[in-house]
PDB file of C-alpha atoms in Angstrom:
ATOM      1  CA  MET A   1       6.837  31.776   1.398  1.00 68.00           C
ATOM      2  CA  SER A   2       6.519  34.580   3.930  1.00 83.00           C
ATOM      3  CA  LEU A   3       3.852  34.563   6.616  1.00 86.00           C
ATOM      4  CA  GLN A   4       2.005  37.417   4.923  1.00 87.00           C
ATOM      5  CA  ALA A   5       2.045  35.621   1.569  1.00 90.00           C
ATOM      6  CA  LEU A   6       0.747  32.458   3.246  1.00 91.00           C
ATOM      7  CA  ARG A   7      -2.051  34.423   4.909  1.00 91.00           C
ATOM      8  CA  ARG A   8      -3.033  35.967   1.576  1.00 91.00           C
ATOM      9  CA  HIS A   9      -3.048  32.538  -0.070  1.00 92.00           C
ATOM     10  CA  VAL A  10      -5.266  31.065   2.662  1.00 93.00           C
ATOM     11  CA  TYR A  11      -7.599  34.050   2.417  1.00 91.00           C
ATOM     12  CA  ARG A  12      -8.065  33.501  -1.317  1.00 91.00           C
ATOM     13  CA  GLN A  13      -8.873  29.865  -0.657  1.00 91.00           C
ATOM     14  CA  LEU A  14     -11.498  30.725   1.956  1.00 89.00           C
ATOM     15  CA  GLU A  15     -13.092  33.868   0.501  1.00 86.00           C
ATOM     16  CA  PRO A  16     -15.152  33.190  -2.684  1.00 82.00           C
ATOM     17  CA  THR A  17     -14.910  36.798  -3.889  1.00 77.00           C
ATOM     18  CA  ALA A  18     -11.100  36.696  -3.632  1.00 83.00           C
ATOM     19  CA  TRP A  19     -10.691  33.417  -5.522  1.00 82.00           C
ATOM     20  CA  PRO A  20      -9.278  34.271  -8.973  1.00 82.00           C
ATOM     21  CA  GLY A  21     -10.460  31.085 -10.662  1.00 78.00           C
ATOM     22  CA  LYS A  22     -13.916  29.981 -11.752  1.00 75.00           C
ATOM     23  CA  GLY A  23     -16.209  28.158  -9.390  1.00 73.00           C
ATOM     24  CA  LEU A  24     -15.210  27.213  -5.874  1.00 80.00           C
ATOM     25  CA  SER A  25     -11.672  27.056  -4.590  1.00 87.00           C
ATOM     26  CA  PRO A  26     -10.415  23.556  -3.639  1.00 91.00           C
ATOM     27  CA  VAL A  27     -10.748  24.399   0.066  1.00 91.00           C
ATOM     28  CA  ASN A  28     -14.294  25.736  -0.241  1.00 89.00           C
ATOM     29  CA  LEU A  29     -15.291  22.812  -2.435  1.00 89.00           C
ATOM     30  CA  THR A  30     -14.023  20.423   0.237  1.00 92.00           C
ATOM     31  CA  LEU A  31     -15.788  22.371   2.999  1.00 90.00           C
ATOM     32  CA  ALA A  32     -19.070  22.408   1.065  1.00 89.00           C
ATOM     33  CA  ALA A  33     -18.903  18.637   0.593  1.00 91.00           C
ATOM     34  CA  LEU A  34     -18.067  18.152   4.272  1.00 91.00           C
ATOM     35  CA  ILE A  35     -21.005  20.324   5.356  1.00 89.00           C
ATOM     36  CA  ILE A  36     -23.414  18.260   3.265  1.00 90.00           C
ATOM     37  CA  VAL A  37     -21.999  14.966   4.562  1.00 92.00           C
ATOM     38  CA  ALA A  38     -22.122  16.232   8.168  1.00 88.00           C
ATOM     39  CA  VAL A  39     -25.762  17.278   7.849  1.00 88.00           C
ATOM     40  CA  VAL A  40     -26.707  13.943   6.253  1.00 90.00           C
ATOM     41  CA  ALA A  41     -24.920  12.121   9.073  1.00 89.00           C
ATOM     42  CA  ALA A  42     -26.763  14.205  11.681  1.00 85.00           C
ATOM     43  CA  VAL A  43     -30.079  13.296  10.047  1.00 87.00           C
ATOM     44  CA  LEU A  44     -29.262   9.577   9.813  1.00 89.00           C
ATOM     45  CA  GLU A  45     -28.122   9.512  13.430  1.00 85.00           C
ATOM     46  CA  THR A  46     -31.682  10.205  14.568  1.00 83.00           C
ATOM     47  CA  GLU A  47     -32.871   6.908  13.034  1.00 88.00           C
ATOM     48  CA  PRO A  48     -32.506   4.168  15.684  1.00 87.00           C
ATOM     49  CA  ILE A  49     -32.208   1.401  13.091  1.00 90.00           C
ATOM     50  CA  ILE A  50     -29.157   3.078  11.555  1.00 90.00           C
ATOM     51  CA  ALA A  51     -27.579   4.452  14.735  1.00 84.00           C
ATOM     52  CA  SER A  52     -27.979   1.309  16.819  1.00 86.00           C
ATOM     53  CA  GLY A  53     -24.520  -0.171  17.457  1.00 87.00           C
ATOM     54  CA  ARG A  54     -22.852   2.568  15.436  1.00 86.00           C
ATOM     55  CA  GLN A  55     -23.145   5.506  17.831  1.00 82.00           C
ATOM     56  CA  ILE A  56     -19.410   5.607  18.454  1.00 87.00           C
ATOM     57  CA  TRP A  57     -18.867   6.023  14.699  1.00 89.00           C
ATOM     58  CA  PHE A  58     -21.237   8.966  14.582  1.00 86.00           C
ATOM     59  CA  ASP A  59     -19.625  10.502  17.675  1.00 83.00           C
ATOM     60  CA  ASP A  60     -16.117  10.173  16.279  1.00 87.00           C
ATOM     61  CA  PHE A  61     -17.196  11.606  12.938  1.00 89.00           C
ATOM     62  CA  GLU A  62     -18.909  14.520  14.665  1.00 86.00           C
ATOM     63  CA  VAL A  63     -15.807  15.367  16.674  1.00 86.00           C
ATOM     64  CA  GLY A  64     -13.658  15.129  13.556  1.00 90.00           C
ATOM     65  CA  VAL A  65     -15.966  17.480  11.650  1.00 89.00           C
ATOM     66  CA  ALA A  66     -15.997  19.914  14.561  1.00 88.00           C
ATOM     67  CA  VAL A  67     -12.184  19.952  14.671  1.00 90.00           C
ATOM     68  CA  ILE A  68     -12.031  20.726  10.941  1.00 92.00           C
ATOM     69  CA  PHE A  69     -14.570  23.525  11.337  1.00 90.00           C
ATOM     70  CA  LEU A  70     -12.594  24.847  14.304  1.00 92.00           C
ATOM     71  CA  VAL A  71      -9.450  25.006  12.173  1.00 94.00           C
ATOM     72  CA  GLU A  72     -11.449  26.735   9.439  1.00 93.00           C
ATOM     73  CA  TYR A  73     -12.798  29.261  11.935  1.00 92.00           C
ATOM     74  CA  ALA A  74      -9.301  30.005  13.253  1.00 94.00           C
ATOM     75  CA  ALA A  75      -8.013  30.403   9.683  1.00 94.00           C
ATOM     76  CA  ARG A  76     -10.806  32.860   8.847  1.00 93.00           C
ATOM     77  CA  VAL A  77     -10.057  34.911  11.946  1.00 93.00           C
ATOM     78  CA  TRP A  78      -6.367  34.918  11.084  1.00 93.00           C
ATOM     79  CA  THR A  79      -6.834  35.951   7.447  1.00 93.00           C
ATOM     80  CA  VAL A  80      -9.671  38.457   7.883  1.00 91.00           C
ATOM     81  CA  VAL A  81      -7.159  41.329   7.896  1.00 90.00           C
ATOM     82  CA  GLU A  82      -6.816  40.679   4.149  1.00 90.00           C
ATOM     83  CA  ASN A  83     -10.475  41.579   3.675  1.00 88.00           C
ATOM     84  CA  PRO A  84     -10.868  45.297   2.816  1.00 86.00           C
ATOM     85  CA  ARG A  85     -14.213  45.305   4.607  1.00 84.00           C
ATOM     86  CA  PHE A  86     -12.551  44.622   7.976  1.00 87.00           C
ATOM     87  CA  ALA A  87      -9.048  45.978   7.398  1.00 82.00           C
ATOM     88  CA  ALA A  88     -10.244  49.531   8.078  1.00 82.00           C
ATOM     89  CA  TYR A  89     -11.262  48.694  11.663  1.00 85.00           C
ATOM     90  CA  ARG A  90      -8.904  49.139  14.584  1.00 85.00           C
ATOM     91  CA  PHE A  91      -9.467  45.549  15.712  1.00 89.00           C
ATOM     92  CA  PRO A  92     -10.452  43.759  12.495  1.00 90.00           C
ATOM     93  CA  ARG A  93     -10.371  40.249  13.928  1.00 92.00           C
ATOM     94  CA  LEU A  94     -12.555  41.162  16.895  1.00 92.00           C
ATOM     95  CA  ARG A  95     -14.949  42.987  14.585  1.00 91.00           C
ATOM     96  CA  TYR A  96     -15.191  39.896  12.411  1.00 91.00           C
ATOM     97  CA  MET A  97     -15.786  37.560  15.356  1.00 92.00           C
ATOM     98  CA  VAL A  98     -19.007  39.380  16.303  1.00 91.00           C
ATOM     99  CA  THR A  99     -20.494  39.294  12.803  1.00 89.00           C
ATOM    100  CA  PRO A 100     -23.498  36.986  12.240  1.00 84.00           C
ATOM    101  CA  ILE A 101     -21.626  34.679   9.869  1.00 84.00           C
ATOM    102  CA  ALA A 102     -18.771  34.216  12.357  1.00 88.00           C
ATOM    103  CA  LEU A 103     -21.282  33.410  15.101  1.00 88.00           C
ATOM    104  CA  VAL A 104     -22.857  30.840  12.791  1.00 85.00           C
ATOM    105  CA  ASP A 105     -19.424  29.254  12.428  1.00 86.00           C
ATOM    106  CA  LEU A 106     -19.164  28.983  16.201  1.00 86.00           C
ATOM    107  CA  LEU A 107     -22.644  27.519  16.515  1.00 83.00           C
ATOM    108  CA  ALA A 108     -21.649  24.875  13.994  1.00 82.00           C
ATOM    109  CA  ILE A 109     -18.729  23.850  16.205  1.00 84.00           C
ATOM    110  CA  VAL A 110     -20.097  24.049  19.747  1.00 78.00           C
ATOM    111  CA  PRO A 111     -22.685  21.205  19.646  1.00 72.00           C
ATOM    112  CA  ALA A 112     -20.024  18.550  19.068  1.00 72.00           C
ATOM    113  CA  PHE A 113     -18.395  19.326  22.418  1.00 70.00           C
ATOM    114  CA  PHE A 114     -21.615  19.489  24.444  1.00 64.00           C
ATOM    115  CA  ALA A 115     -23.727  16.731  22.922  1.00 56.00           C
ATOM    116  CA  PHE A 116     -21.943  13.976  24.822  1.00 56.00           C
ATOM    117  CA  GLY A 117     -21.314  13.182  28.447  1.00 53.00           C
ATOM    118  CA  GLY A 118     -24.634  11.797  29.643  1.00 50.00           C
ATOM    119  CA  ALA A 119     -26.883  14.704  28.673  1.00 53.00           C
ATOM    120  CA  SER A 120     -30.641  14.214  28.736  1.00 53.00           C
ATOM    121  CA  SER A 121     -32.452  13.094  25.599  1.00 63.00           C
ATOM    122  CA  LEU A 122     -34.029  16.534  25.155  1.00 66.00           C
ATOM    123  CA  ILE A 123     -30.633  18.255  25.265  1.00 68.00           C
ATOM    124  CA  LEU A 124     -29.185  15.702  22.834  1.00 67.00           C
ATOM    125  CA  ARG A 125     -32.052  16.306  20.395  1.00 72.00           C
ATOM    126  CA  PHE A 126     -31.558  20.049  20.766  1.00 73.00           C
ATOM    127  CA  PHE A 127     -27.867  19.871  19.874  1.00 71.00           C
ATOM    128  CA  ARG A 128     -28.575  17.553  16.961  1.00 72.00           C
ATOM    129  CA  VAL A 129     -31.055  20.055  15.574  1.00 76.00           C
ATOM    130  CA  ILE A 130     -28.499  22.843  16.064  1.00 75.00           C
ATOM    131  CA  ARG A 131     -26.157  20.915  13.774  1.00 76.00           C
ATOM    132  CA  MET A 132     -28.512  21.729  10.897  1.00 77.00           C
ATOM    133  CA  ILE A 133     -27.256  25.309  11.136  1.00 76.00           C
ATOM    134  CA  ARG A 134     -24.182  24.084   9.301  1.00 77.00           C
ATOM    135  CA  LEU A 135     -26.204  24.405   6.118  1.00 76.00           C
ATOM    136  CA  ALA A 136     -25.933  28.169   6.595  1.00 73.00           C
ATOM    137  CA  LYS A 137     -22.160  27.800   6.184  1.00 76.00           C
ATOM    138  CA  LEU A 138     -22.740  26.865   2.556  1.00 74.00           C
ATOM    139  CA  GLY A 139     -23.666  30.483   1.960  1.00 68.00           C
ATOM    140  CA  ARG A 140     -20.100  31.636   2.439  1.00 68.00           C
ATOM    141  CA  THR A 141     -18.508  29.096   0.095  1.00 67.00           C
ATOM    142  CA  SER A 142     -20.358  30.130  -3.072  1.00 63.00           C
ATOM    143  CA  ARG A 143     -20.674  33.370  -4.978  1.00 64.00           C
ATOM    144  CA  ALA A 144     -24.242  32.412  -5.908  1.00 65.00           C
ATOM    145  CA  TRP A 145     -25.231  32.516  -2.247  1.00 68.00           C
ATOM    146  CA  ILE A 146     -23.554  35.897  -1.956  1.00 68.00           C
ATOM    147  CA  THR A 147     -25.734  37.139  -4.819  1.00 71.00           C
ATOM    148  CA  ILE A 148     -28.849  35.904  -2.998  1.00 72.00           C
ATOM    149  CA  ARG A 149     -27.738  37.618   0.201  1.00 73.00           C
ATOM    150  CA  GLU A 150     -27.150  40.864  -1.651  1.00 74.00           C
ATOM    151  CA  ALA A 151     -30.573  40.591  -3.282  1.00 74.00           C
ATOM    152  CA  LEU A 152     -32.266  40.193   0.090  1.00 76.00           C
ATOM    153  CA  TYR A 153     -30.259  43.028   1.631  1.00 78.00           C
ATOM    154  CA  GLU A 154     -31.013  45.476  -1.173  1.00 78.00           C
ATOM    155  CA  ARG A 155     -34.755  44.918  -0.821  1.00 80.00           C
ATOM    156  CA  ARG A 156     -34.760  44.764   2.965  1.00 83.00           C
ATOM    157  CA  TYR A 157     -37.051  47.783   3.343  1.00 87.00           C
ATOM    158  CA  GLU A 158     -39.555  46.401   0.854  1.00 84.00           C
ATOM    159  CA  PHE A 159     -39.514  43.018   2.590  1.00 85.00           C
ATOM    160  CA  ALA A 160     -40.001  44.746   5.948  1.00 88.00           C
ATOM    161  CA  LEU A 161     -43.005  46.581   4.518  1.00 89.00           C
ATOM    162  CA  VAL A 162     -44.481  43.327   3.205  1.00 86.00           C
ATOM    163  CA  LEU A 163     -43.897  41.699   6.601  1.00 88.00           C
ATOM    164  CA  GLY A 164     -45.756  44.567   8.254  1.00 92.00           C
ATOM    165  CA  VAL A 165     -48.669  44.155   5.843  1.00 91.00           C
ATOM    166  CA  VAL A 166     -48.772  40.416   6.548  1.00 91.00           C
ATOM    167  CA  ILE A 167     -48.824  40.969  10.325  1.00 93.00           C
ATOM    168  CA  VAL A 168     -51.682  43.457   9.984  1.00 95.00           C
ATOM    169  CA  ALA A 169     -53.563  41.055   7.692  1.00 94.00           C
ATOM    170  CA  VAL A 170     -53.166  38.209  10.194  1.00 95.00           C
ATOM    171  CA  LEU A 171     -54.420  40.334  13.096  1.00 96.00           C
ATOM    172  CA  VAL A 172     -57.394  41.698  11.148  1.00 96.00           C
ATOM    173  CA  SER A 173     -58.307  38.264   9.782  1.00 95.00           C
ATOM    174  CA  GLY A 174     -58.113  36.630  13.194  1.00 95.00           C
ATOM    175  CA  SER A 175     -60.178  39.398  14.773  1.00 96.00           C
ATOM    176  CA  LEU A 176     -62.907  39.182  12.123  1.00 96.00           C
ATOM    177  CA  MET A 177     -63.089  35.405  12.401  1.00 95.00           C
ATOM    178  CA  TRP A 178     -63.286  35.652  16.184  1.00 95.00           C
ATOM    179  CA  LEU A 179     -66.213  38.043  15.732  1.00 94.00           C
ATOM    180  CA  ALA A 180     -67.999  35.658  13.364  1.00 95.00           C
ATOM    181  CA  GLU A 181     -67.205  32.249  14.901  1.00 94.00           C
ATOM    182  CA  ALA A 182     -66.659  32.785  18.640  1.00 93.00           C
ATOM    183  CA  GLU A 183     -70.134  31.605  19.634  1.00 93.00           C
ATOM    184  CA  ALA A 184     -70.311  28.724  17.149  1.00 93.00           C
ATOM    185  CA  GLN A 185     -66.822  27.355  17.881  1.00 94.00           C
ATOM    186  CA  PRO A 186     -65.542  28.681  21.198  1.00 93.00           C
ATOM    187  CA  ASP A 187     -62.833  25.995  21.373  1.00 93.00           C
ATOM    188  CA  LYS A 188     -61.289  27.135  18.089  1.00 92.00           C
ATOM    189  CA  PHE A 189     -62.324  30.778  17.751  1.00 94.00           C
ATOM    190  CA  GLY A 190     -63.174  31.674  21.330  1.00 93.00           C
ATOM    191  CA  SER A 191     -60.441  34.322  21.455  1.00 94.00           C
ATOM    192  CA  ILE A 192     -58.360  36.307  19.003  1.00 94.00           C
ATOM    193  CA  PRO A 193     -55.174  34.373  19.848  1.00 93.00           C
ATOM    194  CA  ARG A 194     -56.971  31.122  19.021  1.00 93.00           C
ATOM    195  CA  ALA A 195     -58.291  32.585  15.769  1.00 94.00           C
ATOM    196  CA  LEU A 196     -54.799  33.707  14.770  1.00 95.00           C
ATOM    197  CA  TRP A 197     -53.826  30.091  14.093  1.00 94.00           C
ATOM    198  CA  TRP A 198     -56.559  29.843  11.466  1.00 95.00           C
ATOM    199  CA  ALA A 199     -55.553  33.243  10.038  1.00 95.00           C
ATOM    200  CA  ILE A 200     -51.915  32.233   9.614  1.00 94.00           C
ATOM    201  CA  ILE A 201     -52.737  28.886   8.030  1.00 93.00           C
ATOM    202  CA  THR A 202     -55.272  30.448   5.661  1.00 93.00           C
ATOM    203  CA  LEU A 203     -53.203  33.454   4.610  1.00 92.00           C
ATOM    204  CA  THR A 204     -50.238  31.200   3.850  1.00 88.00           C
ATOM    205  CA  THR A 205     -52.607  29.019   1.760  1.00 86.00           C
ATOM    206  CA  ILE A 206     -51.572  25.888   3.695  1.00 88.00           C
ATOM    207  CA  GLY A 207     -55.083  24.994   4.841  1.00 85.00           C
ATOM    208  CA  TYR A 208     -54.632  22.057   7.219  1.00 89.00           C
ATOM    209  CA  GLY A 209     -58.379  21.718   7.601  1.00 86.00           C
ATOM    210  CA  ASP A 210     -58.240  21.295  11.383  1.00 89.00           C
ATOM    211  CA  THR A 211     -59.927  24.673  11.907  1.00 90.00           C
ATOM    212  CA  TYR A 212     -62.486  26.186   9.546  1.00 92.00           C
ATOM    213  CA  PRO A 213     -65.563  28.445   9.720  1.00 94.00           C
ATOM    214  CA  VAL A 214     -69.069  26.952   9.913  1.00 94.00           C
ATOM    215  CA  THR A 215     -71.245  30.075   9.937  1.00 95.00           C
ATOM    216  CA  ALA A 216     -72.271  31.936   6.784  1.00 95.00           C
ATOM    217  CA  LEU A 217     -70.454  35.110   7.823  1.00 94.00           C
ATOM    218  CA  GLY A 218     -67.387  33.118   8.771  1.00 94.00           C
ATOM    219  CA  LYS A 219     -67.290  31.419   5.380  1.00 95.00           C
ATOM    220  CA  VAL A 220     -67.523  34.768   3.590  1.00 96.00           C
ATOM    221  CA  ILE A 221     -64.670  36.135   5.683  1.00 95.00           C
ATOM    222  CA  GLY A 222     -62.708  32.936   5.100  1.00 94.00           C
ATOM    223  CA  GLY A 223     -63.069  33.234   1.342  1.00 94.00           C
ATOM    224  CA  ILE A 224     -61.878  36.848   1.363  1.00 95.00           C
ATOM    225  CA  VAL A 225     -58.939  35.993   3.608  1.00 94.00           C
ATOM    226  CA  GLY A 226     -57.990  33.067   1.353  1.00 92.00           C
ATOM    227  CA  LEU A 227     -57.917  35.298  -1.736  1.00 93.00           C
ATOM    228  CA  THR A 228     -55.929  37.897   0.206  1.00 92.00           C
ATOM    229  CA  GLY A 229     -53.377  35.250   1.121  1.00 90.00           C
ATOM    230  CA  VAL A 230     -52.761  34.376  -2.536  1.00 89.00           C
ATOM    231  CA  MET A 231     -52.067  38.038  -3.335  1.00 87.00           C
ATOM    232  CA  LEU A 232     -49.816  38.486  -0.294  1.00 86.00           C
ATOM    233  CA  ILE A 233     -47.646  35.526  -1.291  1.00 83.00           C
ATOM    234  CA  ALA A 234     -47.093  37.062  -4.727  1.00 82.00           C
ATOM    235  CA  LEU A 235     -45.644  40.274  -3.243  1.00 81.00           C
ATOM    236  CA  PRO A 236     -42.372  38.960  -1.719  1.00 81.00           C
ATOM    237  CA  THR A 237     -41.961  36.475  -4.571  1.00 80.00           C
ATOM    238  CA  GLY A 238     -41.983  39.261  -7.153  1.00 80.00           C
ATOM    239  CA  LEU A 239     -39.673  41.441  -5.077  1.00 79.00           C
ATOM    240  CA  PHE A 240     -37.115  38.692  -4.612  1.00 78.00           C
ATOM    241  CA  ALA A 241     -37.251  37.577  -8.257  1.00 80.00           C
ATOM    242  CA  ALA A 242     -36.615  41.120  -9.509  1.00 79.00           C
ATOM    243  CA  SER A 243     -33.822  41.759  -7.012  1.00 78.00           C
ATOM    244  CA  PHE A 244     -32.172  38.393  -7.686  1.00 76.00           C
ATOM    245  CA  THR A 245     -32.229  38.983 -11.448  1.00 79.00           C
ATOM    246  CA  GLU A 246     -30.571  42.363 -10.959  1.00 77.00           C
ATOM    247  CA  GLY A 247     -27.959  40.802  -8.680  1.00 72.00           C
ATOM    248  CA  VAL A 248     -27.113  38.084 -11.221  1.00 73.00           C
ATOM    249  CA  GLN A 249     -26.733  40.678 -13.962  1.00 77.00           C
ATOM    250  CA  ARG A 250     -24.404  42.759 -11.786  1.00 72.00           C
ATOM    251  CA  HIS A 251     -22.377  39.666 -10.914  1.00 66.00           C
ATOM    252  CA  ARG A 252     -21.998  38.761 -14.593  1.00 71.00           C
ATOM    253  CA  ALA A 253     -20.977  42.327 -15.380  1.00 73.00           C
ATOM    254  CA  ARG A 254     -18.299  42.235 -12.658  1.00 65.00           C
ATOM    255  CA  VAL A 255     -16.986  38.911 -13.957  1.00 59.00           C
ATOM    256  CA  GLU A 256     -16.838  40.202 -17.533  1.00 66.00           C
ATOM    257  CA  GLN A 257     -15.085  43.381 -16.439  1.00 66.00           C
ATOM    258  CA  GLY A 258     -12.620  41.383 -14.380  1.00 56.00           C
ATOM    259  CA  GLU A 259     -11.870  39.034 -17.276  1.00 46.00           C
ATOM    260  CA  GLY A 260     -11.545  41.927 -19.684  1.00 39.00           C
ATOM    261  CA  GLY A 261      -9.383  44.093 -17.436  1.00 37.00           C
ATOM    262  CA  ALA A 262      -7.166  41.420 -15.970  1.00 36.00           C
ATOM    263  CA  PRO A 263      -4.066  40.446 -17.878  1.00 36.00           C
TER     264      PRO A 263
END
């Protein structure tokens, strides 16, 4: 097998859209399982009862996972010239290395080499949390995740508009509640920044109950803001559902065309 043929074979194993078979390729299936196991291990490591006396096992496993991910990263950089999206660039590998998904791959590797060596407890906790970013790597092993990404990208302007509406609603709600409750509850609504906490919690319909209006005007405003929050949540949900349905239909159409046109 020539070097070019080997590179093409590795690319098909790593790139879900290039895999000719159904489902995940053997390599991506193995990587997906490893990502899940690595995240579970990172979660269990934070429990002293489990980690006590077994820290060296967790450390060795973490280094082993990082080495595998490093090999995967190097293989993706090597084979990216097979991807038509990057092949048109003058320096395709460099162009790939600065993409968000490639940076995520690096972030999934780096913590294993900096989480040891006598670092403070805060730094250790930080790197253990960073390991959770490995879940984002699952998005590149499955075509379903690609469909979700396409759905979000296609409706990016609509989502940006909804985000703008939400920000305006939070600011207006916090300002109105500050106007109504500042004198009655200066510790909770004494300023607009303080009132913004209540606005965010109410508009997202979480309602912790730690901050709430006590005046008649404040309760009226709170009721209106609560109803507004329910309607705001429905906006992005409907947008994503419609876009995702369209993406799934397009994906099925591509699969059917590929099966019908391929020998």
